[in-house]
């Protein structure tokens, strides 16, 4: 039996960030007002250890800042706070997120000493103009260099990209996805841009300089990007910001925020795959589609949207969906007229 796994998130909002990216307000995204200190790390792990069933493998994750841009003594303090729990086996893995221009051999040596396994890089875009307009303060070449170094030194690499940034377009997003896929990350996260209160982007949107990235556009674009990564065998481990009470309660003012964005994107992906499959087949009026049990509702779509669309587009009398033993991304045409 595999051991249970649990993630212990520690938020360090804006810690180490050299500048304010126009879209970002980590205090509102994470719901944490101030960065955690070593004592907070220690008490978070201790509480988790008391609460979790024995045998659970915990992963400690530092999110919300630029970890490797924090002064080394402060990084050491935060990592040192977890050391006892790494040594006793409770923490099986440490991961952290940071900026591409805050990676070099020296910083990676420090992380290795503390058994950090996974580094998440906020690449956001591989288009220099988009990065500039978003106030990122780094170029696409920093993402390439940092990614290569991270992999060479034996860390797991997760790349984060955004869609709908200032100056962005569908073509630039697809270009970004292809460039990121070339870097062979172990996974990617895709975050469509949300307009968050108290950010420069909010002001840009209010003054008409920036046009919001709608939920509808984000769903279609993310489905395309997902398929780019899937074709290269790269898992998309997150689609859209984690919903929080703060974001849902008004901090997400406009843009591509939806608490179930990921599900809506998966449903769009299944619709596209089904269209392709059905377009190739010579079929009757009644069909049965077999999908993995976790994808039955995504295949049907929100309020059976996909079933209605496919019925209309292909002139079917009936479409049924059945859970079968297959890979989560597959759709199998099981039978034609005999259902
Ligand atoms: S996007 Fe990353 S680097 Fe930019 S302000 Fe937010 S946490 Fe800092």
mmCIF file of C-alpha atoms in Angstrom, residues 4 9 27 31 47 68 70 74 86 134-135 140 158 174 206 215 267 275 278 293 305 310 326:
data_model
loop_
_atom_site.group_PDB
_atom_site.id
_atom_site.type_symbol
_atom_site.label_atom_id
_atom_site.label_comp_id
_atom_site.label_asym_id
_atom_site.label_seq_id
_atom_site.Cartn_x
_atom_site.Cartn_y
_atom_site.Cartn_z
ATOM 1 C CA UNK A 4 -0.587 8.813 2.321
ATOM 2 C CA UNK A 9 1.963 24.980 2.530
ATOM 3 C CA UNK A 27 -1.347 38.791 0.352
ATOM 4 C CA UNK A 31 -4.942 35.250 2.292
ATOM 5 C CA UNK A 47 0.563 20.827 14.014
ATOM 6 C CA UNK A 68 15.979 31.998 -3.655
ATOM 7 C CA UNK A 70 15.658 35.966 0.051
ATOM 8 C CA UNK A 74 16.948 33.912 6.060
ATOM 9 C CA UNK A 86 13.222 15.865 7.395
ATOM 10 C CA UNK A 134 3.994 42.820 -16.796
ATOM 11 C CA UNK A 135 6.840 44.335 -14.781
ATOM 12 C CA UNK A 140 12.923 34.646 -21.409
ATOM 13 C CA UNK A 158 7.942 22.815 -12.402
ATOM 14 C CA UNK A 174 1.114 28.919 -27.570
ATOM 15 C CA UNK A 206 -9.691 50.729 -14.646
ATOM 16 C CA UNK A 215 -13.134 33.243 -18.253
ATOM 17 C CA UNK A 267 -14.505 19.634 -19.970
ATOM 18 C CA UNK A 275 -15.010 16.111 -31.772
ATOM 19 C CA UNK A 278 -16.137 11.482 -33.949
ATOM 20 C CA UNK A 293 -14.123 7.272 -14.199
ATOM 21 C CA UNK A 305 -23.010 21.169 -22.402
ATOM 22 C CA UNK A 310 -21.894 17.001 -29.892
ATOM 23 C CA UNK A 326 -8.488 3.550 -19.646
#
